[in-house]
PDB file of C-alpha atoms and ligand atoms in Angstrom:
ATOM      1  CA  UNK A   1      75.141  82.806  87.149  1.00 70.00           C
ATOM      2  CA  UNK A   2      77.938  85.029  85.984  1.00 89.00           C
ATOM      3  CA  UNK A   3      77.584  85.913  82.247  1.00 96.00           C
ATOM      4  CA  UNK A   4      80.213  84.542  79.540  1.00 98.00           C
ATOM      5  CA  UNK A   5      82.737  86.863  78.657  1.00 98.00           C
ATOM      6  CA  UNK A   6      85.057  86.019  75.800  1.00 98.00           C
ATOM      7  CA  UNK A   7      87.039  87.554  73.626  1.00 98.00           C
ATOM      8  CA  UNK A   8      89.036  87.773  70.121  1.00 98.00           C
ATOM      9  CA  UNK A   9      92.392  89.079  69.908  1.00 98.00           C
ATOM     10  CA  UNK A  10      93.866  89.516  67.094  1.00 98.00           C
ATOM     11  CA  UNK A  11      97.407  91.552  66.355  1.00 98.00           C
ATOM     12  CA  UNK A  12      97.420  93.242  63.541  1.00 98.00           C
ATOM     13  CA  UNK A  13     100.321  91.843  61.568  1.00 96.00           C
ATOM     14  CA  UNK A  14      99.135  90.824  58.685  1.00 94.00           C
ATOM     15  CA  UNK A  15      95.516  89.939  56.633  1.00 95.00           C
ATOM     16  CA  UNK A  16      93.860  87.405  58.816  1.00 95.00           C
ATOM     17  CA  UNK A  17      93.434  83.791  57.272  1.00 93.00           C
ATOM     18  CA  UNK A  18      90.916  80.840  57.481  1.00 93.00           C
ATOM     19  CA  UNK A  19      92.213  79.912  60.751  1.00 93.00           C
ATOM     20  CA  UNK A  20      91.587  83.494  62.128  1.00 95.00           C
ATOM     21  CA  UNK A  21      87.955  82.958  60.727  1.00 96.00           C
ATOM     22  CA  UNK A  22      87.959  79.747  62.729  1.00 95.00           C
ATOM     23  CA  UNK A  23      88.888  81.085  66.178  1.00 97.00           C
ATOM     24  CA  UNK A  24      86.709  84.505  65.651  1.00 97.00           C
ATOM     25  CA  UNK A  25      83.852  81.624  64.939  1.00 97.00           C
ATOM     26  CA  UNK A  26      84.924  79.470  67.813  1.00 97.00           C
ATOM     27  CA  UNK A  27      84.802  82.512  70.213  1.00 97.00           C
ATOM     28  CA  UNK A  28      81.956  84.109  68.553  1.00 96.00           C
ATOM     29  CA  UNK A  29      79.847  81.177  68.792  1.00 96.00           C
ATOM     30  CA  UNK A  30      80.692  80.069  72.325  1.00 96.00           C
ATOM     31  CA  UNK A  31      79.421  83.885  73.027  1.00 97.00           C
ATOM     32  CA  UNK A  32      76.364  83.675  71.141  1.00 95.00           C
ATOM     33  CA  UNK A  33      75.445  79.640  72.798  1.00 95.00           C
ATOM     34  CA  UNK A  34      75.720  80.903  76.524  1.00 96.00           C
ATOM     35  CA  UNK A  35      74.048  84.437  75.474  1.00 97.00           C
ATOM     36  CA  UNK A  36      77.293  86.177  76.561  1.00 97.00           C
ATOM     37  CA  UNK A  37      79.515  89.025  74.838  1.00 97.00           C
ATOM     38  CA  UNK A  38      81.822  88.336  72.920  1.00 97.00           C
ATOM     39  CA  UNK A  39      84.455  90.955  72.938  1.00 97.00           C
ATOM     40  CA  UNK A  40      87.236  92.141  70.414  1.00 98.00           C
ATOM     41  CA  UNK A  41      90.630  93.278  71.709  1.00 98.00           C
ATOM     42  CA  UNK A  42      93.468  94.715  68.976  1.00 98.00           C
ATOM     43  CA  UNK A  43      97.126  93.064  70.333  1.00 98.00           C
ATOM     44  CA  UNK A  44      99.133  95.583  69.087  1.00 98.00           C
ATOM     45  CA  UNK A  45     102.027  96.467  71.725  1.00 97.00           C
ATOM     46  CA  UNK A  46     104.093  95.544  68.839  1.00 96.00           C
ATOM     47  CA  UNK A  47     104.902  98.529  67.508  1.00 93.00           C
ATOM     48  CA  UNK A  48     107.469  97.618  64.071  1.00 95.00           C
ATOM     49  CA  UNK A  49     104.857  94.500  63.152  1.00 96.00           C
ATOM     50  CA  UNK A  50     101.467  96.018  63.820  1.00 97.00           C
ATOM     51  CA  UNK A  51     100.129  97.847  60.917  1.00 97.00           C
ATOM     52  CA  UNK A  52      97.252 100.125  60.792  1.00 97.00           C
ATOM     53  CA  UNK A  53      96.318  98.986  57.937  1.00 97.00           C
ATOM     54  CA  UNK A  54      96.084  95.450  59.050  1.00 97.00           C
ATOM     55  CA  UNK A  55      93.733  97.087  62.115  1.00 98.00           C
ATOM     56  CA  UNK A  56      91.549  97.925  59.953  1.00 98.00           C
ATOM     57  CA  UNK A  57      91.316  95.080  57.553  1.00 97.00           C
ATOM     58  CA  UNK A  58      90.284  93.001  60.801  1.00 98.00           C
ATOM     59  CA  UNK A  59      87.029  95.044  61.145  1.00 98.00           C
ATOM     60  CA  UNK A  60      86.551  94.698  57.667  1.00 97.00           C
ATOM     61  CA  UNK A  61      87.119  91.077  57.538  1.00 97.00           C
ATOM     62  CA  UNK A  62      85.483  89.913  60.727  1.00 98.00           C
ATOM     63  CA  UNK A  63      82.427  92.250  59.111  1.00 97.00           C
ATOM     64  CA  UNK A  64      82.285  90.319  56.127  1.00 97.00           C
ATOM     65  CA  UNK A  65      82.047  87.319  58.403  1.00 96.00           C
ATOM     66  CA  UNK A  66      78.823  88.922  59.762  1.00 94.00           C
ATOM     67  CA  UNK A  67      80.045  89.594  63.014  1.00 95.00           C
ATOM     68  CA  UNK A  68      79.617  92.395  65.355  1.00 92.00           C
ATOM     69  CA  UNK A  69      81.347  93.418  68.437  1.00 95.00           C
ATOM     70  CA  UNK A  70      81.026  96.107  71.431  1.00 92.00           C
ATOM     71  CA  UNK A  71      82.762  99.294  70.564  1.00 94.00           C
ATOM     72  CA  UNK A  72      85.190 100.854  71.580  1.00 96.00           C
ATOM     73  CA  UNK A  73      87.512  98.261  70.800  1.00 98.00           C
ATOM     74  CA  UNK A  74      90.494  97.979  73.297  1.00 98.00           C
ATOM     75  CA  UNK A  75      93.587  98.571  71.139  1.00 98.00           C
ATOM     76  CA  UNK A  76      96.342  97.753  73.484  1.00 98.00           C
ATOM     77  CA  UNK A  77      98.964 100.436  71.970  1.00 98.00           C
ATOM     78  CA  UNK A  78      96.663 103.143  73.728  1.00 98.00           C
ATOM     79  CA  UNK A  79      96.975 101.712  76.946  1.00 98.00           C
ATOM     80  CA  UNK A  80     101.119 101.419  77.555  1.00 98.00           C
ATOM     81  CA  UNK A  81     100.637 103.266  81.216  1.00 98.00           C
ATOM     82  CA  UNK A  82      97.783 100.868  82.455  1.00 98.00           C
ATOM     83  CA  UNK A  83     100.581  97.824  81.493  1.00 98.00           C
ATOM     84  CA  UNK A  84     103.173 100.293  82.855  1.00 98.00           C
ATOM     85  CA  UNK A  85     101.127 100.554  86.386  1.00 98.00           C
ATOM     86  CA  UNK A  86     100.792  96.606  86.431  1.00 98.00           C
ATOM     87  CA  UNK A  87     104.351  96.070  86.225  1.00 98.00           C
ATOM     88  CA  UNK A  88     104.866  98.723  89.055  1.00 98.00           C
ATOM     89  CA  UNK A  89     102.856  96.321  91.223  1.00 97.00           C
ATOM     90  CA  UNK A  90     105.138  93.475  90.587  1.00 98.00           C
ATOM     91  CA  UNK A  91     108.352  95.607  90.671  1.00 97.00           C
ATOM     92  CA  UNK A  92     106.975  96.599  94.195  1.00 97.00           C
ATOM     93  CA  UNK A  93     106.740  93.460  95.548  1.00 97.00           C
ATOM     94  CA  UNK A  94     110.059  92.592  94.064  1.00 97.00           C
ATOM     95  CA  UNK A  95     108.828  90.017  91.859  1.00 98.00           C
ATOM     96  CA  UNK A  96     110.713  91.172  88.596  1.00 98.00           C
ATOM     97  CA  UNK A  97     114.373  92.267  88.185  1.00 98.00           C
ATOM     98  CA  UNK A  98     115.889  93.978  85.246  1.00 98.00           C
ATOM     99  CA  UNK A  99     117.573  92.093  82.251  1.00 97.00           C
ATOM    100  CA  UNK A 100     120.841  94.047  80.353  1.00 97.00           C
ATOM    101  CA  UNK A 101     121.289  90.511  78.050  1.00 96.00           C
ATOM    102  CA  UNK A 102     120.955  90.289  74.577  1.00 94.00           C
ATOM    103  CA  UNK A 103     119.296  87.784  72.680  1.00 90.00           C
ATOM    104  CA  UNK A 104     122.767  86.243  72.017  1.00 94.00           C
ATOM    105  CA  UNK A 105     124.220  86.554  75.549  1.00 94.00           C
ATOM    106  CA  UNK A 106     120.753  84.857  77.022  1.00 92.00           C
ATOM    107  CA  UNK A 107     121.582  81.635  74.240  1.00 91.00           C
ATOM    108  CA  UNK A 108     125.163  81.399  74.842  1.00 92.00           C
ATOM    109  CA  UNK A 109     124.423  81.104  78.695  1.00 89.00           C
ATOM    110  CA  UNK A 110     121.978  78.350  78.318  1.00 90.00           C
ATOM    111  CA  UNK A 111     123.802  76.588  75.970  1.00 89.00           C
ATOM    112  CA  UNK A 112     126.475  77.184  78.610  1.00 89.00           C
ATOM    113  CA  UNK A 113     124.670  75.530  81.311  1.00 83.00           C
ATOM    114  CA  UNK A 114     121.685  73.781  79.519  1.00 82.00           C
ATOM    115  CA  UNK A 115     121.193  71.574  83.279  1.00 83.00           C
ATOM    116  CA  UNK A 116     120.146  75.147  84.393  1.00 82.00           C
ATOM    117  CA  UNK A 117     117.680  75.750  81.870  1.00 87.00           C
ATOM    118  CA  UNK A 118     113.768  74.674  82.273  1.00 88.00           C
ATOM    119  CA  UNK A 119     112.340  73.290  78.672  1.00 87.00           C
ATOM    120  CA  UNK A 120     110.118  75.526  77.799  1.00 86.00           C
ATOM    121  CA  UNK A 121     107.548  75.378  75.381  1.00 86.00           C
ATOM    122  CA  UNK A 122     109.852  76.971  72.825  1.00 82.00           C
ATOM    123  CA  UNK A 123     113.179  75.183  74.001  1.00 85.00           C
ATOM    124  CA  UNK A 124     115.482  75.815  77.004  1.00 89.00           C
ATOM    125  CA  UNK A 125     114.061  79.073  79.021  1.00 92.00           C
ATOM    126  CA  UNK A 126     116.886  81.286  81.047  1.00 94.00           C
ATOM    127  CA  UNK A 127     116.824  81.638  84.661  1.00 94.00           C
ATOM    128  CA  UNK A 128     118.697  84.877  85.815  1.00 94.00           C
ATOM    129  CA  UNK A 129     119.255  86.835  88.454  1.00 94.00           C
ATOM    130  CA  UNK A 130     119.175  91.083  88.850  1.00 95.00           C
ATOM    131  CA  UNK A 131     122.302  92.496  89.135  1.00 97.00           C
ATOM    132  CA  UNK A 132     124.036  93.932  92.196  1.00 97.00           C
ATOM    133  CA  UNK A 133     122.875  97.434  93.049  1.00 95.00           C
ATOM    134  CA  UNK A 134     125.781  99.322  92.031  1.00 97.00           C
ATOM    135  CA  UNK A 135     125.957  97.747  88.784  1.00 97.00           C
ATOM    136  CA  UNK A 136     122.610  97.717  88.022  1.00 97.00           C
ATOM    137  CA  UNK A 137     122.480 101.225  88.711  1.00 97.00           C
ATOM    138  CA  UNK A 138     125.580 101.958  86.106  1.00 98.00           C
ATOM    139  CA  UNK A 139     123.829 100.455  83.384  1.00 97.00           C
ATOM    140  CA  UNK A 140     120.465 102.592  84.213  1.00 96.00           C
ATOM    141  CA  UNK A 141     122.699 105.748  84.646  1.00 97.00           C
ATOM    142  CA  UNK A 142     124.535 104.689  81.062  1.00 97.00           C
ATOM    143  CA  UNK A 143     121.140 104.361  79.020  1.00 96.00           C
ATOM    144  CA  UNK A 144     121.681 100.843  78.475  1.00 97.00           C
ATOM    145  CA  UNK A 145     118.947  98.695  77.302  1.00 96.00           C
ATOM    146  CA  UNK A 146     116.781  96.433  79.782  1.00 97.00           C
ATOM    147  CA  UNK A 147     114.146  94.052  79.419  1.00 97.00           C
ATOM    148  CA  UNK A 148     112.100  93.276  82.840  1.00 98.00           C
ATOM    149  CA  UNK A 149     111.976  89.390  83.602  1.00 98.00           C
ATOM    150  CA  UNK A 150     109.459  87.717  86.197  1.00 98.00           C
ATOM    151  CA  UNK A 151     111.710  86.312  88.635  1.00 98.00           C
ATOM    152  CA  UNK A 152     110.170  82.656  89.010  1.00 97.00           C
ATOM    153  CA  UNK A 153     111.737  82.055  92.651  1.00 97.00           C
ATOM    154  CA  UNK A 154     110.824  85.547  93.843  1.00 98.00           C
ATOM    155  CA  UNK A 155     107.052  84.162  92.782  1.00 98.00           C
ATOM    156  CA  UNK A 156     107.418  80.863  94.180  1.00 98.00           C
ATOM    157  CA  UNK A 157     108.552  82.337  97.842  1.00 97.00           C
ATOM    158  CA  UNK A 158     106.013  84.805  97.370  1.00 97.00           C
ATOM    159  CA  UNK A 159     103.239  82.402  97.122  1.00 97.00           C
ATOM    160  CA  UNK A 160     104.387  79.510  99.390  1.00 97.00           C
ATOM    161  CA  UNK A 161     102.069  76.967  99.662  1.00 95.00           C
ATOM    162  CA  UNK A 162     100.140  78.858  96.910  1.00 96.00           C
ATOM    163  CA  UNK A 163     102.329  77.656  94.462  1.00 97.00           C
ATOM    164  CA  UNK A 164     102.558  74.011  94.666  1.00 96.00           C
ATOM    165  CA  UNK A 165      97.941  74.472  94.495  1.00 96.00           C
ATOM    166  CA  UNK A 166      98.395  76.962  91.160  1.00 98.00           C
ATOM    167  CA  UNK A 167      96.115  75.209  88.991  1.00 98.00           C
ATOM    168  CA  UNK A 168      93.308  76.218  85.903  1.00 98.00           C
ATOM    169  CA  UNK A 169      90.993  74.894  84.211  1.00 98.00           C
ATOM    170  CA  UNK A 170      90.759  74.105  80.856  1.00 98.00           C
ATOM    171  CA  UNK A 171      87.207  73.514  79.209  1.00 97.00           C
ATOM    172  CA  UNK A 172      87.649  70.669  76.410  1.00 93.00           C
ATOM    173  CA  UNK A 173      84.685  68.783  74.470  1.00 90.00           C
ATOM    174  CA  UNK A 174      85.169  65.480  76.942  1.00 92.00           C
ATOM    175  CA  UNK A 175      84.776  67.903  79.805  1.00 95.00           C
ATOM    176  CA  UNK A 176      85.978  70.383  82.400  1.00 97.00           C
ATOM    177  CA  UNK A 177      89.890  69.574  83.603  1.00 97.00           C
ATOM    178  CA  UNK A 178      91.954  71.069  86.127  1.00 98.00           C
ATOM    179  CA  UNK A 179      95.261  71.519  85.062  1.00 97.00           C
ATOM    180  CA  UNK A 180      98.791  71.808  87.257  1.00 97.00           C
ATOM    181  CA  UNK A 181      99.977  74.915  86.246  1.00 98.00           C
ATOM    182  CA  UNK A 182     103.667  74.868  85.961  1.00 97.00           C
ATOM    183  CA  UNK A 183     105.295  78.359  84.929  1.00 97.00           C
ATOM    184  CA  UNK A 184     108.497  77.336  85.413  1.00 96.00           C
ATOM    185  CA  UNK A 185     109.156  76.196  82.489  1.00 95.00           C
ATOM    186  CA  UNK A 186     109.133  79.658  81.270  1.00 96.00           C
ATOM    187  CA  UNK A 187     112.187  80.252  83.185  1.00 95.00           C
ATOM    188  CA  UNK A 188     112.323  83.891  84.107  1.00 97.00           C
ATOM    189  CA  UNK A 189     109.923  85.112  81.734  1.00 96.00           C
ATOM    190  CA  UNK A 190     110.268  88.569  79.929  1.00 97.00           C
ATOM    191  CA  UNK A 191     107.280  90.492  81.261  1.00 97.00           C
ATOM    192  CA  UNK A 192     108.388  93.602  79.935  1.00 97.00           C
ATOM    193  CA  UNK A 193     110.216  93.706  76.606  1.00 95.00           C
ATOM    194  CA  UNK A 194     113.075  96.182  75.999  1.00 93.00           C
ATOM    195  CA  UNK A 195     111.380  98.296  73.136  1.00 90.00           C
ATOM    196  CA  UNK A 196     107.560  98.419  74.890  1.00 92.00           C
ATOM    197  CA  UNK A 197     108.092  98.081  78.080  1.00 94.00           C
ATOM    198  CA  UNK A 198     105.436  95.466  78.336  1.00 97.00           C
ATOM    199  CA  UNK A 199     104.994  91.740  76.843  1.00 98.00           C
ATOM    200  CA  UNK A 200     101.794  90.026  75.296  1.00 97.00           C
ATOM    201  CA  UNK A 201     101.508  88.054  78.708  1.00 98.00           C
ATOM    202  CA  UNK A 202     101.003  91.408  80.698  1.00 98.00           C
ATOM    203  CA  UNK A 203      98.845  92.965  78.296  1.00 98.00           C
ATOM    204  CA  UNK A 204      96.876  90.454  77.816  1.00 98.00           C
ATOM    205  CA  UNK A 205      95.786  89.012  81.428  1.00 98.00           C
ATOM    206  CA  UNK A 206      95.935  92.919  82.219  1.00 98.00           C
ATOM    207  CA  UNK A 207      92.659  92.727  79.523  1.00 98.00           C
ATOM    208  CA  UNK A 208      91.260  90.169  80.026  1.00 98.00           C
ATOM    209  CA  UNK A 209      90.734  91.031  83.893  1.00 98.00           C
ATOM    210  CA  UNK A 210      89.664  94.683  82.883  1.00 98.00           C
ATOM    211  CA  UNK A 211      87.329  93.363  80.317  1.00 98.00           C
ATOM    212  CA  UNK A 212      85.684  90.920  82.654  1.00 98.00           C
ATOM    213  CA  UNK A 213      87.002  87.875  80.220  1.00 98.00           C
ATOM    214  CA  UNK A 214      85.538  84.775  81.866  1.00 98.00           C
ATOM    215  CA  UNK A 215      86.095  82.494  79.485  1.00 98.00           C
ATOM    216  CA  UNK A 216      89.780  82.606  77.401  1.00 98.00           C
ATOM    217  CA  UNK A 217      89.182  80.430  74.257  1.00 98.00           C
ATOM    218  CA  UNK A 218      92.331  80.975  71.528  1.00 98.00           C
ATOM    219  CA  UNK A 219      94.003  78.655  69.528  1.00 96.00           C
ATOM    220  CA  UNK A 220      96.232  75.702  71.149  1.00 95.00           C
ATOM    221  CA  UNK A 221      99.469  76.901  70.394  1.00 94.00           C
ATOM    222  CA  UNK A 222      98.976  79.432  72.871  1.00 96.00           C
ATOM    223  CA  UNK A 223      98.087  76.808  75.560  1.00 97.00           C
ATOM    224  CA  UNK A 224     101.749  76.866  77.564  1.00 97.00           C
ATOM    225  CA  UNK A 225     100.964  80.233  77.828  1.00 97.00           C
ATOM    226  CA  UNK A 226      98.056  79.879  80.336  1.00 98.00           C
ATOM    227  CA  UNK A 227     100.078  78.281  83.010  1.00 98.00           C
ATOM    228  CA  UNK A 228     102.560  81.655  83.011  1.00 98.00           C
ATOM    229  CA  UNK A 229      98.992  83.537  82.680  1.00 98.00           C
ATOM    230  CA  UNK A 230      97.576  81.798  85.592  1.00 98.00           C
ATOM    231  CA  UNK A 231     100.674  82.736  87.945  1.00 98.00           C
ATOM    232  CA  UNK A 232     100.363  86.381  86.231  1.00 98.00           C
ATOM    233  CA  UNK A 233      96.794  86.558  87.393  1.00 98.00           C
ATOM    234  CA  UNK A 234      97.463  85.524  91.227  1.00 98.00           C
ATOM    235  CA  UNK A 235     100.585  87.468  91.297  1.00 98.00           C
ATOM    236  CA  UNK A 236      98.561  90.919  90.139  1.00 98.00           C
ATOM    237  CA  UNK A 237      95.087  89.799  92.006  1.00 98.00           C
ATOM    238  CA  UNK A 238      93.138  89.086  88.944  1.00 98.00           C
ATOM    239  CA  UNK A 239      90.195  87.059  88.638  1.00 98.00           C
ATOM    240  CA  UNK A 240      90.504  83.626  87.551  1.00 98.00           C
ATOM    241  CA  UNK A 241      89.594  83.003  83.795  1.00 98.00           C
ATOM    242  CA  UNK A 242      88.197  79.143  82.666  1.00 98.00           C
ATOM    243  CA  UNK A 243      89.779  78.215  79.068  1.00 98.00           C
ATOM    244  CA  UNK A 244      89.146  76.426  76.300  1.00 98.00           C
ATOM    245  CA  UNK A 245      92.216  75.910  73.578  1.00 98.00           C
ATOM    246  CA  UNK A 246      91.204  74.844  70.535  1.00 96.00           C
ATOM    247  CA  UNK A 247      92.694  72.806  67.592  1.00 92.00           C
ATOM    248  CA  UNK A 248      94.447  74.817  65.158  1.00 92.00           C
ATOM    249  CA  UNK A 249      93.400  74.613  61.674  1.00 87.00           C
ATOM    250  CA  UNK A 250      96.118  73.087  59.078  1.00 82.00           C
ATOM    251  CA  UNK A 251      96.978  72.801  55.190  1.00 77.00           C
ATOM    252  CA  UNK A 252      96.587  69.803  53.483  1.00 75.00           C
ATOM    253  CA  UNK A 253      99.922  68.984  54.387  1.00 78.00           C
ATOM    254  CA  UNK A 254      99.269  69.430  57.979  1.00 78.00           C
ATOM    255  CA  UNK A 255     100.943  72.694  58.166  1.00 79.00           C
ATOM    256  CA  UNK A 256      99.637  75.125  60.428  1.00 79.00           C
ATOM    257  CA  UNK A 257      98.431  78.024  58.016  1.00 74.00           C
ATOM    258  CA  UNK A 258     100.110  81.206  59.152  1.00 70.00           C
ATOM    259  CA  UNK A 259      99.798  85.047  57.521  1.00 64.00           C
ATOM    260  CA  UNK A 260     102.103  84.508  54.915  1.00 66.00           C
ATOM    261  CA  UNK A 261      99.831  81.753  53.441  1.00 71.00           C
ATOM    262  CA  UNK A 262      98.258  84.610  50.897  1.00 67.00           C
ATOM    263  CA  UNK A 263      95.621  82.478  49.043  1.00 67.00           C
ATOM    264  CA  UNK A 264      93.944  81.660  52.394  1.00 85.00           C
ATOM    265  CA  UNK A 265      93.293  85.439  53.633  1.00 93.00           C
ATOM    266  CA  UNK A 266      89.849  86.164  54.265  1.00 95.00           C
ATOM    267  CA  UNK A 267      90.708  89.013  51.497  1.00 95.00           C
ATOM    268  CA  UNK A 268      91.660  86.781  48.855  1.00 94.00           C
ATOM    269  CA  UNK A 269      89.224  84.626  49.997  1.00 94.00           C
ATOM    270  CA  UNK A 270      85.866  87.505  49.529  1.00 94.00           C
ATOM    271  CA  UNK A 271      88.382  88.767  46.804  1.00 93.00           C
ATOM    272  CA  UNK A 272      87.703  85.448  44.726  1.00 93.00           C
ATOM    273  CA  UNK A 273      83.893  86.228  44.927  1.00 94.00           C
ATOM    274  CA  UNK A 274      83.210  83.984  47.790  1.00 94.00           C
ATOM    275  CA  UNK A 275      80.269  84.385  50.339  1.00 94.00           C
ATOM    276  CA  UNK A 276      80.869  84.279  54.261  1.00 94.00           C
ATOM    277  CA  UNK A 277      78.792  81.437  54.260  1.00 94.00           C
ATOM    278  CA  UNK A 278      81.216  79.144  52.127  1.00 93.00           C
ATOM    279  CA  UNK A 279      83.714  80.197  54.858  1.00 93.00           C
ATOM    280  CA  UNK A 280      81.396  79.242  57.438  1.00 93.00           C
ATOM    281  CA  UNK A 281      80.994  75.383  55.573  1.00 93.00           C
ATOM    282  CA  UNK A 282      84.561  75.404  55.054  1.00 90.00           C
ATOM    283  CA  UNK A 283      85.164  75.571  58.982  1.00 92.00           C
ATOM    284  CA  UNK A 284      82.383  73.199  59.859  1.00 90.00           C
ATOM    285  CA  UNK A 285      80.583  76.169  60.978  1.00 88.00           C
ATOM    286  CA  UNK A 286      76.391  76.032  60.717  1.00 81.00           C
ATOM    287  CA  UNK A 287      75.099  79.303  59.020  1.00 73.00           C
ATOM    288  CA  UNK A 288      72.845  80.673  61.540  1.00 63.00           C
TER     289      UNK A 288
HETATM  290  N1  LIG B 301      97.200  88.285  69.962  1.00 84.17           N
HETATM  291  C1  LIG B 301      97.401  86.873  69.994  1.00 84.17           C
HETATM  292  C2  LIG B 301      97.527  86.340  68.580  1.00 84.17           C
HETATM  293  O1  LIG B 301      97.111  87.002  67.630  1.00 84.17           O
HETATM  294  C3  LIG B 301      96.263  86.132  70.655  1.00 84.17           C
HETATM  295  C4  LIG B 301      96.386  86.186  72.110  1.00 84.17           C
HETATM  296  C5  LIG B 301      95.325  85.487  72.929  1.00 84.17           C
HETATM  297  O2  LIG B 301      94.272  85.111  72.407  1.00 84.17           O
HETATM  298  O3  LIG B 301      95.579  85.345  74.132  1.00 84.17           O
HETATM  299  O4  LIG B 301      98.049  85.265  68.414  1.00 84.17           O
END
């Protein structure tokens, strides 16, 4: 039997919080149960929110937490050509076309023609097309700004009868499921953004294949994501992943707690002269 690879992958935005513990836990724990490694990846392809300071309050935190992890750790902002090579592959089987829009022009359009428009997991998602040659080329010659979308019906006719069988699984307590995957409803996704030249969707299932991630356990709000990962993954010849989403931890209000929540950072937290382990009973997690 293969061995269980999973992974952490934090960005570096801000101090990590109790639900950061919980995930790290989740992940590290699932690692440690099937005697597999559990891996830790820095998301930091953005390059105005990541801080290095942040970086390194993650191994500081996750430290605390008694955690250790295989070094070197991939930190994605060193690896811009490997993200830059995986886009060549889809820009060479035509598969992604480039985007002049702005933000504003992309919502005007689909408020335009909302019947056009997929819902997405984060609202109506824009379906494009690349510009004729000539004027495409202009715009290149001019220096004008471009983003680099995944063309969903370039996929879909490049995959056939593929497409209508793209499927994953998803690992939940009740069992093993396979899901439809339907990345359509990401319209024509941005694969490469205009200021990186990659997205968190390349990067990451560029990692997680490198990395030999068999098992991609994160939190839930990132399960949408997986069926756009999935058609990433056949699209660039990548090994299929299982994963497991798991509940998001919330305030007593039922908010979801997010970075800006300061008095549950794993700083304030250790800062207030609390042990790891409390965090650990906190999280329902058994000291081991
Ligand atoms: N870097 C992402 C985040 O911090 C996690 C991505 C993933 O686990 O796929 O939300």
């Amino acid at each position: 039997m293969t061995q269980l690879v999973t992974r952490f992958a934090p960005s570096p935005t801000g101090h990590l919080h109790l639900g950061h513990a919980f995930s790290a836990l989740t992940v590290w724990r699932a690692a440690q149960e099937a005697a597999g490694r559990f891996v830790l990846r820095i998301e930091d392809i953005d390059r105005t929110r990541c801080k290095p300071e942040f970086e390194a309050a993650i191994y500081e935190d996750l430290r605390w937490l008694e955690l250790d992890w295989e070094t070197p750790v991939r930190r994605q902002s060193d690896h811009f050509a490997d993200y830059a090579a995986a886009l060549a592959s889809l820009q060479e089987k035509g598969l992604v076309y480039r985007c002049f829009k702005t933000r504003k022009e992309i919502l005007d359009e689909i408020a335009r023609a909302p019947h056009l428009s997929p819902q997405g997991p984060e609202g109506p998602a824009y379906v494009g097309a690349p510009l004729p040659e000539i004027e495409e080329q202009a715009l290149v010659d001019e220096g004008a700004a471009y983003a680099w979308r995944l063309s969903m019906a370039a996929a879909k006719d490049c995959l056939g009868e593929q497409w209508d069988a793209l499927s994953f699984t998803e690992e939940t307590p009740e069992g093993s499921r396979t899901m439809k995957a339907t990345p359509e409803i990401f319209g024509d996704a941005v694969i490469a953004r205009k200021d990186n030249g990659t997205s968190y969707h390349l990067a990451s299932v560029h990692d997680d294949a490198l990395q030999g991630v068999t098992h991609v356990i994160r939190g839930e709000d990132l399960y949408h994501a997986a069926h756009l990962h999935r058609l990433l993954q056949v699209l660039l010849g990548y090994p299929e992943p299982i994963y497991r989403h798991h509940r998001l931890l919330t305030d007593e209000k039922g908010r979801r707690l997010a970075k800006r929540d300061k008095a549950a950072t794993l700083k304030a937290i250790r800062e207030s002269g609390a042990e790891a382990g409390d965090v650990f009973a906190r999280l329902g997690f058994s000291v081991s």
